[in-house]
Amino acid sequence: LPDVASLLAKMPSYDVLRSIMKNPNSYGYMYMIGIFSPSVTGIMAGSNRSGDLKNPSFSIPRGTLAAIFFTTAVYVTQTILWGCVTQREALVSPQAISTIVPSVAWPLPAVVAAGIVTSSIGAGLQTLVGAPRLLAAIASDNVIPFLKVFAPKPGKEPRL
């Protein structure tokens, strides 16, 4: 295994990173949001379930911040690990996903496709579970008065 000094020597300098950021042909802000956004859907699903907590005012801020920090740590770790095992030219090519990911997928490349599909289904199910609870909470708190008809009876699950 290479030592840390040799890995740091191979990292791009600040000038290279700055030129990539200024290049109008590089990936833009919305592309990066598209990559980071799926990690936030789980955080939102957790906050949508906040009505089930014993002490929401204590748990929500701590849980949300912990989820954000953990997600960011996972993304940064993945970025560093991909940078350590792959050459830069391969990472910036449009075919990076179709060529690199299957070569490191374990035990089969199909696992990556199955993970993407199940993750998408899970995000959809989180939305289906969270949206009625959010609507019920808004109606119960009388934030928008005409939604009061959607407020569940005390101690009951939201129903339409």
JSON list of C-alpha atoms in Angstrom, two decimals:
[
{"chain": "A", "resi": 1, "resn": "LEU", "atom": "CA", "xyz": [0.00, 0.00, 0.00]},
{"chain": "A", "resi": 2, "resn": "PRO", "atom": "CA", "xyz": [1.26, 3.49, -0.80]},
{"chain": "A", "resi": 3, "resn": "ASP", "atom": "CA", "xyz": [1.96, 5.84, 2.07]},
{"chain": "A", "resi": 4, "resn": "VAL", "atom": "CA", "xyz": [0.03, 9.05, 2.68]},
{"chain": "A", "resi": 5, "resn": "ALA", "atom": "CA", "xyz": [2.80, 11.31, 1.35]},
{"chain": "A", "resi": 6, "resn": "SER", "atom": "CA", "xyz": [2.80, 9.61, -2.06]},
{"chain": "A", "resi": 7, "resn": "LEU", "atom": "CA", "xyz": [-1.01, 9.85, -2.23]},
{"chain": "A", "resi": 8, "resn": "LEU", "atom": "CA", "xyz": [-0.93, 13.55, -1.37]},
{"chain": "A", "resi": 9, "resn": "ALA", "atom": "CA", "xyz": [1.78, 14.17, -3.98]},
{"chain": "A", "resi": 10, "resn": "LYS", "atom": "CA", "xyz": [-0.55, 12.77, -6.66]},
{"chain": "A", "resi": 11, "resn": "MET", "atom": "CA", "xyz": [-3.50, 14.97, -5.66]},
{"chain": "A", "resi": 12, "resn": "PRO", "atom": "CA", "xyz": [-4.27, 17.92, -7.95]},
{"chain": "A", "resi": 13, "resn": "SER", "atom": "CA", "xyz": [-3.06, 21.32, -6.82]},
{"chain": "A", "resi": 14, "resn": "TYR", "atom": "CA", "xyz": [-5.33, 24.20, -5.89]},
{"chain": "A", "resi": 15, "resn": "ASP", "atom": "CA", "xyz": [-4.67, 25.86, -9.27]},
{"chain": "A", "resi": 16, "resn": "VAL", "atom": "CA", "xyz": [-5.90, 22.76, -11.10]},
{"chain": "A", "resi": 17, "resn": "LEU", "atom": "CA", "xyz": [-9.04, 22.62, -8.96]},
{"chain": "A", "resi": 18, "resn": "ARG", "atom": "CA", "xyz": [-9.68, 26.35, -9.49]},
{"chain": "A", "resi": 19, "resn": "SER", "atom": "CA", "xyz": [-9.33, 26.00, -13.28]},
{"chain": "A", "resi": 20, "resn": "ILE", "atom": "CA", "xyz": [-11.79, 23.10, -13.25]},
{"chain": "A", "resi": 21, "resn": "MET", "atom": "CA", "xyz": [-14.28, 25.21, -11.27]},
{"chain": "A", "resi": 22, "resn": "LYS", "atom": "CA", "xyz": [-13.95, 28.18, -13.68]},
{"chain": "A", "resi": 23, "resn": "ASN", "atom": "CA", "xyz": [-14.25, 26.06, -16.82]},
{"chain": "A", "resi": 24, "resn": "PRO", "atom": "CA", "xyz": [-17.75, 26.64, -18.26]},
{"chain": "A", "resi": 25, "resn": "ASN", "atom": "CA", "xyz": [-17.64, 23.23, -19.93]},
{"chain": "A", "resi": 26, "resn": "SER", "atom": "CA", "xyz": [-17.16, 21.44, -16.61]},
{"chain": "A", "resi": 27, "resn": "TYR", "atom": "CA", "xyz": [-20.03, 20.11, -14.59]},
{"chain": "A", "resi": 28, "resn": "GLY", "atom": "CA", "xyz": [-22.20, 22.85, -13.15]},
{"chain": "A", "resi": 29, "resn": "TYR", "atom": "CA", "xyz": [-24.02, 23.52, -9.93]},
{"chain": "A", "resi": 30, "resn": "MET", "atom": "CA", "xyz": [-27.23, 21.68, -10.90]},
{"chain": "A", "resi": 31, "resn": "TYR", "atom": "CA", "xyz": [-25.26, 18.57, -11.84]},
{"chain": "A", "resi": 32, "resn": "MET", "atom": "CA", "xyz": [-23.68, 18.52, -8.39]},
{"chain": "A", "resi": 33, "resn": "ILE", "atom": "CA", "xyz": [-27.08, 19.08, -6.75]},
{"chain": "A", "resi": 34, "resn": "GLY", "atom": "CA", "xyz": [-28.36, 16.09, -8.72]},
{"chain": "A", "resi": 35, "resn": "ILE", "atom": "CA", "xyz": [-25.60, 13.96, -7.25]},
{"chain": "A", "resi": 36, "resn": "PHE", "atom": "CA", "xyz": [-25.99, 15.17, -3.67]},
{"chain": "A", "resi": 37, "resn": "SER", "atom": "CA", "xyz": [-29.81, 15.43, -3.62]},
{"chain": "A", "resi": 38, "resn": "PRO", "atom": "CA", "xyz": [-30.57, 11.71, -3.14]},
{"chain": "A", "resi": 39, "resn": "SER", "atom": "CA", "xyz": [-28.66, 11.76, 0.13]},
{"chain": "A", "resi": 40, "resn": "VAL", "atom": "CA", "xyz": [-30.97, 14.46, 1.46]},
{"chain": "A", "resi": 41, "resn": "THR", "atom": "CA", "xyz": [-34.19, 12.54, 0.71]},
{"chain": "A", "resi": 42, "resn": "GLY", "atom": "CA", "xyz": [-33.43, 10.18, 3.58]},
{"chain": "A", "resi": 43, "resn": "ILE", "atom": "CA", "xyz": [-32.93, 13.12, 5.92]},
{"chain": "A", "resi": 44, "resn": "MET", "atom": "CA", "xyz": [-36.29, 14.56, 4.86]},
{"chain": "A", "resi": 45, "resn": "ALA", "atom": "CA", "xyz": [-37.96, 11.17, 5.35]},
{"chain": "A", "resi": 46, "resn": "GLY", "atom": "CA", "xyz": [-36.64, 11.16, 8.91]},
{"chain": "A", "resi": 47, "resn": "SER", "atom": "CA", "xyz": [-37.96, 14.63, 9.62]},
{"chain": "A", "resi": 48, "resn": "ASN", "atom": "CA", "xyz": [-41.36, 13.70, 8.14]},
{"chain": "A", "resi": 49, "resn": "ARG", "atom": "CA", "xyz": [-41.61, 10.96, 10.77]},
{"chain": "A", "resi": 50, "resn": "SER", "atom": "CA", "xyz": [-40.89, 13.42, 13.58]},
{"chain": "A", "resi": 51, "resn": "GLY", "atom": "CA", "xyz": [-44.44, 13.20, 14.92]},
{"chain": "A", "resi": 52, "resn": "ASP", "atom": "CA", "xyz": [-43.61, 9.73, 16.25]},
{"chain": "A", "resi": 53, "resn": "LEU", "atom": "CA", "xyz": [-40.78, 10.99, 18.47]},
{"chain": "A", "resi": 54, "resn": "LYS", "atom": "CA", "xyz": [-41.12, 11.25, 22.24]},
{"chain": "A", "resi": 55, "resn": "ASN", "atom": "CA", "xyz": [-39.29, 14.59, 22.40]},
{"chain": "A", "resi": 56, "resn": "PRO", "atom": "CA", "xyz": [-39.24, 16.12, 18.89]},
{"chain": "A", "resi": 57, "resn": "SER", "atom": "CA", "xyz": [-37.73, 19.48, 19.88]},
{"chain": "A", "resi": 58, "resn": "PHE", "atom": "CA", "xyz": [-34.71, 17.65, 21.30]},
{"chain": "A", "resi": 59, "resn": "SER", "atom": "CA", "xyz": [-34.36, 14.88, 18.71]},
{"chain": "A", "resi": 60, "resn": "ILE", "atom": "CA", "xyz": [-35.02, 16.64, 15.39]},
{"chain": "A", "resi": 61, "resn": "PRO", "atom": "CA", "xyz": [-32.11, 19.13, 15.44]},
{"chain": "A", "resi": 62, "resn": "ARG", "atom": "CA", "xyz": [-29.63, 16.52, 16.66]},
{"chain": "A", "resi": 63, "resn": "GLY", "atom": "CA", "xyz": [-30.85, 13.82, 14.29]},
{"chain": "A", "resi": 64, "resn": "THR", "atom": "CA", "xyz": [-30.92, 16.14, 11.28]},
{"chain": "A", "resi": 65, "resn": "LEU", "atom": "CA", "xyz": [-27.43, 17.49, 11.93]},
{"chain": "A", "resi": 66, "resn": "ALA", "atom": "CA", "xyz": [-26.07, 13.99, 12.58]},
{"chain": "A", "resi": 67, "resn": "ALA", "atom": "CA", "xyz": [-27.62, 12.76, 9.32]},
{"chain": "A", "resi": 68, "resn": "ILE", "atom": "CA", "xyz": [-26.15, 15.68, 7.36]},
{"chain": "A", "resi": 69, "resn": "PHE", "atom": "CA", "xyz": [-22.67, 15.19, 8.84]},
{"chain": "A", "resi": 70, "resn": "PHE", "atom": "CA", "xyz": [-22.78, 11.42, 8.32]},
{"chain": "A", "resi": 71, "resn": "THR", "atom": "CA", "xyz": [-23.97, 11.77, 4.71]},
{"chain": "A", "resi": 72, "resn": "THR", "atom": "CA", "xyz": [-21.30, 14.36, 3.96]},
{"chain": "A", "resi": 73, "resn": "ALA", "atom": "CA", "xyz": [-18.63, 12.14, 5.52]},
{"chain": "A", "resi": 74, "resn": "VAL", "atom": "CA", "xyz": [-19.74, 9.19, 3.38]},
{"chain": "A", "resi": 75, "resn": "TYR", "atom": "CA", "xyz": [-19.69, 11.30, 0.20]},
{"chain": "A", "resi": 76, "resn": "VAL", "atom": "CA", "xyz": [-16.27, 12.79, 0.98]},
{"chain": "A", "resi": 77, "resn": "THR", "atom": "CA", "xyz": [-14.88, 9.34, 1.83]},
{"chain": "A", "resi": 78, "resn": "GLN", "atom": "CA", "xyz": [-16.22, 7.91, -1.43]},
{"chain": "A", "resi": 79, "resn": "THR", "atom": "CA", "xyz": [-14.70, 10.78, -3.37]},
{"chain": "A", "resi": 80, "resn": "ILE", "atom": "CA", "xyz": [-11.30, 10.26, -1.77]},
{"chain": "A", "resi": 81, "resn": "LEU", "atom": "CA", "xyz": [-11.42, 6.48, -2.25]},
{"chain": "A", "resi": 82, "resn": "TRP", "atom": "CA", "xyz": [-12.44, 6.80, -5.91]},
{"chain": "A", "resi": 83, "resn": "GLY", "atom": "CA", "xyz": [-9.61, 9.28, -6.37]},
{"chain": "A", "resi": 84, "resn": "CYS", "atom": "CA", "xyz": [-7.16, 6.81, -4.82]},
{"chain": "A", "resi": 85, "resn": "VAL", "atom": "CA", "xyz": [-8.11, 3.81, -6.96]},
{"chain": "A", "resi": 86, "resn": "THR", "atom": "CA", "xyz": [-8.79, 5.46, -10.32]},
{"chain": "A", "resi": 87, "resn": "GLN", "atom": "CA", "xyz": [-6.86, 7.73, -12.64]},
{"chain": "A", "resi": 88, "resn": "ARG", "atom": "CA", "xyz": [-8.23, 11.22, -13.19]},
{"chain": "A", "resi": 89, "resn": "GLU", "atom": "CA", "xyz": [-8.76, 10.72, -16.92]},
{"chain": "A", "resi": 90, "resn": "ALA", "atom": "CA", "xyz": [-11.04, 7.78, -16.22]},
{"chain": "A", "resi": 91, "resn": "LEU", "atom": "CA", "xyz": [-13.06, 9.68, -13.62]},
{"chain": "A", "resi": 92, "resn": "VAL", "atom": "CA", "xyz": [-13.79, 12.72, -15.78]},
{"chain": "A", "resi": 93, "resn": "SER", "atom": "CA", "xyz": [-14.77, 10.74, -18.87]},
{"chain": "A", "resi": 94, "resn": "PRO", "atom": "CA", "xyz": [-18.49, 10.47, -19.66]},
{"chain": "A", "resi": 95, "resn": "GLN", "atom": "CA", "xyz": [-18.18, 6.69, -19.64]},
{"chain": "A", "resi": 96, "resn": "ALA", "atom": "CA", "xyz": [-16.82, 6.58, -16.06]},
{"chain": "A", "resi": 97, "resn": "ILE", "atom": "CA", "xyz": [-19.95, 5.06, -14.55]},
{"chain": "A", "resi": 98, "resn": "SER", "atom": "CA", "xyz": [-20.32, 2.38, -17.22]},
{"chain": "A", "resi": 99, "resn": "THR", "atom": "CA", "xyz": [-16.64, 1.37, -17.20]},
{"chain": "A", "resi": 100, "resn": "ILE", "atom": "CA", "xyz": [-15.29, 1.87, -13.68]},
{"chain": "A", "resi": 101, "resn": "VAL", "atom": "CA", "xyz": [-18.20, 0.92, -11.45]},
{"chain": "A", "resi": 102, "resn": "PRO", "atom": "CA", "xyz": [-18.77, -2.56, -12.94]},
{"chain": "A", "resi": 103, "resn": "SER", "atom": "CA", "xyz": [-15.07, -3.32, -12.55]},
{"chain": "A", "resi": 104, "resn": "VAL", "atom": "CA", "xyz": [-15.16, -2.72, -8.79]},
{"chain": "A", "resi": 105, "resn": "ALA", "atom": "CA", "xyz": [-18.71, -3.98, -8.11]},
{"chain": "A", "resi": 106, "resn": "TRP", "atom": "CA", "xyz": [-18.90, -7.01, -5.87]},
{"chain": "A", "resi": 107, "resn": "PRO", "atom": "CA", "xyz": [-19.91, -9.81, -6.44]},
{"chain": "A", "resi": 108, "resn": "LEU", "atom": "CA", "xyz": [-21.47, -8.94, -9.83]},
{"chain": "A", "resi": 109, "resn": "PRO", "atom": "CA", "xyz": [-21.90, -5.72, -11.82]},
{"chain": "A", "resi": 110, "resn": "ALA", "atom": "CA", "xyz": [-25.68, -6.31, -11.70]},
{"chain": "A", "resi": 111, "resn": "VAL", "atom": "CA", "xyz": [-25.54, -5.46, -7.98]},
{"chain": "A", "resi": 112, "resn": "VAL", "atom": "CA", "xyz": [-25.00, -1.80, -8.91]},
{"chain": "A", "resi": 113, "resn": "ALA", "atom": "CA", "xyz": [-28.11, -1.74, -11.12]},
{"chain": "A", "resi": 114, "resn": "ALA", "atom": "CA", "xyz": [-30.16, -3.51, -8.44]},
{"chain": "A", "resi": 115, "resn": "GLY", "atom": "CA", "xyz": [-28.97, -0.97, -5.86]},
{"chain": "A", "resi": 116, "resn": "ILE", "atom": "CA", "xyz": [-29.98, 1.96, -8.05]},
{"chain": "A", "resi": 117, "resn": "VAL", "atom": "CA", "xyz": [-33.44, 0.48, -8.65]},
{"chain": "A", "resi": 118, "resn": "THR", "atom": "CA", "xyz": [-34.08, -0.38, -5.00]},
{"chain": "A", "resi": 119, "resn": "SER", "atom": "CA", "xyz": [-32.82, 3.03, -3.89]},
{"chain": "A", "resi": 120, "resn": "SER", "atom": "CA", "xyz": [-35.25, 4.72, -6.30]},
{"chain": "A", "resi": 121, "resn": "ILE", "atom": "CA", "xyz": [-38.14, 2.57, -5.10]},
{"chain": "A", "resi": 122, "resn": "GLY", "atom": "CA", "xyz": [-37.22, 3.31, -1.48]},
{"chain": "A", "resi": 123, "resn": "ALA", "atom": "CA", "xyz": [-37.18, 7.06, -2.11]},
{"chain": "A", "resi": 124, "resn": "GLY", "atom": "CA", "xyz": [-40.61, 6.84, -3.72]},
{"chain": "A", "resi": 125, "resn": "LEU", "atom": "CA", "xyz": [-42.01, 4.85, -0.80]},
{"chain": "A", "resi": 126, "resn": "GLN", "atom": "CA", "xyz": [-40.56, 7.35, 1.67]},
{"chain": "A", "resi": 127, "resn": "THR", "atom": "CA", "xyz": [-42.42, 10.09, -0.14]},
{"chain": "A", "resi": 128, "resn": "LEU", "atom": "CA", "xyz": [-45.67, 8.11, -0.08]},
{"chain": "A", "resi": 129, "resn": "VAL", "atom": "CA", "xyz": [-45.34, 7.54, 3.67]},
{"chain": "A", "resi": 130, "resn": "GLY", "atom": "CA", "xyz": [-44.07, 11.02, 4.57]},
{"chain": "A", "resi": 131, "resn": "ALA", "atom": "CA", "xyz": [-46.40, 13.23, 2.54]},
{"chain": "A", "resi": 132, "resn": "PRO", "atom": "CA", "xyz": [-49.66, 12.27, 4.31]},
{"chain": "A", "resi": 133, "resn": "ARG", "atom": "CA", "xyz": [-48.00, 12.69, 7.71]},
{"chain": "A", "resi": 134, "resn": "LEU", "atom": "CA", "xyz": [-46.70, 16.12, 6.74]},
{"chain": "A", "resi": 135, "resn": "LEU", "atom": "CA", "xyz": [-50.14, 17.15, 5.45]},
{"chain": "A", "resi": 136, "resn": "ALA", "atom": "CA", "xyz": [-51.74, 15.87, 8.67]},
{"chain": "A", "resi": 137, "resn": "ALA", "atom": "CA", "xyz": [-49.23, 17.81, 10.80]},
{"chain": "A", "resi": 138, "resn": "ILE", "atom": "CA", "xyz": [-49.88, 21.03, 8.88]},
{"chain": "A", "resi": 139, "resn": "ALA", "atom": "CA", "xyz": [-53.64, 20.48, 9.22]},
{"chain": "A", "resi": 140, "resn": "SER", "atom": "CA", "xyz": [-53.43, 19.63, 12.94]},
{"chain": "A", "resi": 141, "resn": "ASP", "atom": "CA", "xyz": [-51.39, 22.75, 13.67]},
{"chain": "A", "resi": 142, "resn": "ASN", "atom": "CA", "xyz": [-53.94, 24.84, 11.72]},
{"chain": "A", "resi": 143, "resn": "VAL", "atom": "CA", "xyz": [-51.14, 26.46, 9.71]},
{"chain": "A", "resi": 144, "resn": "ILE", "atom": "CA", "xyz": [-53.38, 26.60, 6.64]},
{"chain": "A", "resi": 145, "resn": "PRO", "atom": "CA", "xyz": [-56.98, 26.75, 7.89]},
{"chain": "A", "resi": 146, "resn": "PHE", "atom": "CA", "xyz": [-58.73, 25.20, 4.88]},
{"chain": "A", "resi": 147, "resn": "LEU", "atom": "CA", "xyz": [-56.63, 22.02, 5.31]},
{"chain": "A", "resi": 148, "resn": "LYS", "atom": "CA", "xyz": [-58.24, 21.35, 8.72]},
{"chain": "A", "resi": 149, "resn": "VAL", "atom": "CA", "xyz": [-60.32, 18.56, 7.12]},
{"chain": "A", "resi": 150, "resn": "PHE", "atom": "CA", "xyz": [-57.12, 16.51, 6.76]},
{"chain": "A", "resi": 151, "resn": "ALA", "atom": "CA", "xyz": [-56.29, 16.69, 10.48]},
{"chain": "A", "resi": 152, "resn": "PRO", "atom": "CA", "xyz": [-56.44, 13.22, 12.06]},
{"chain": "A", "resi": 153, "resn": "LYS", "atom": "CA", "xyz": [-58.25, 12.60, 15.30]},
{"chain": "A", "resi": 154, "resn": "PRO", "atom": "CA", "xyz": [-55.93, 12.80, 18.34]},
{"chain": "A", "resi": 155, "resn": "GLY", "atom": "CA", "xyz": [-53.88, 9.61, 18.72]},
{"chain": "A", "resi": 156, "resn": "LYS", "atom": "CA", "xyz": [-54.85, 8.31, 15.26]},
{"chain": "A", "resi": 157, "resn": "GLU", "atom": "CA", "xyz": [-52.87, 7.82, 12.06]},
{"chain": "A", "resi": 158, "resn": "PRO", "atom": "CA", "xyz": [-53.58, 10.18, 9.14]},
{"chain": "A", "resi": 159, "resn": "ARG", "atom": "CA", "xyz": [-56.36, 8.84, 6.90]},
{"chain": "A", "resi": 160, "resn": "LEU", "atom": "CA", "xyz": [-58.22, 10.26, 3.94]}
]
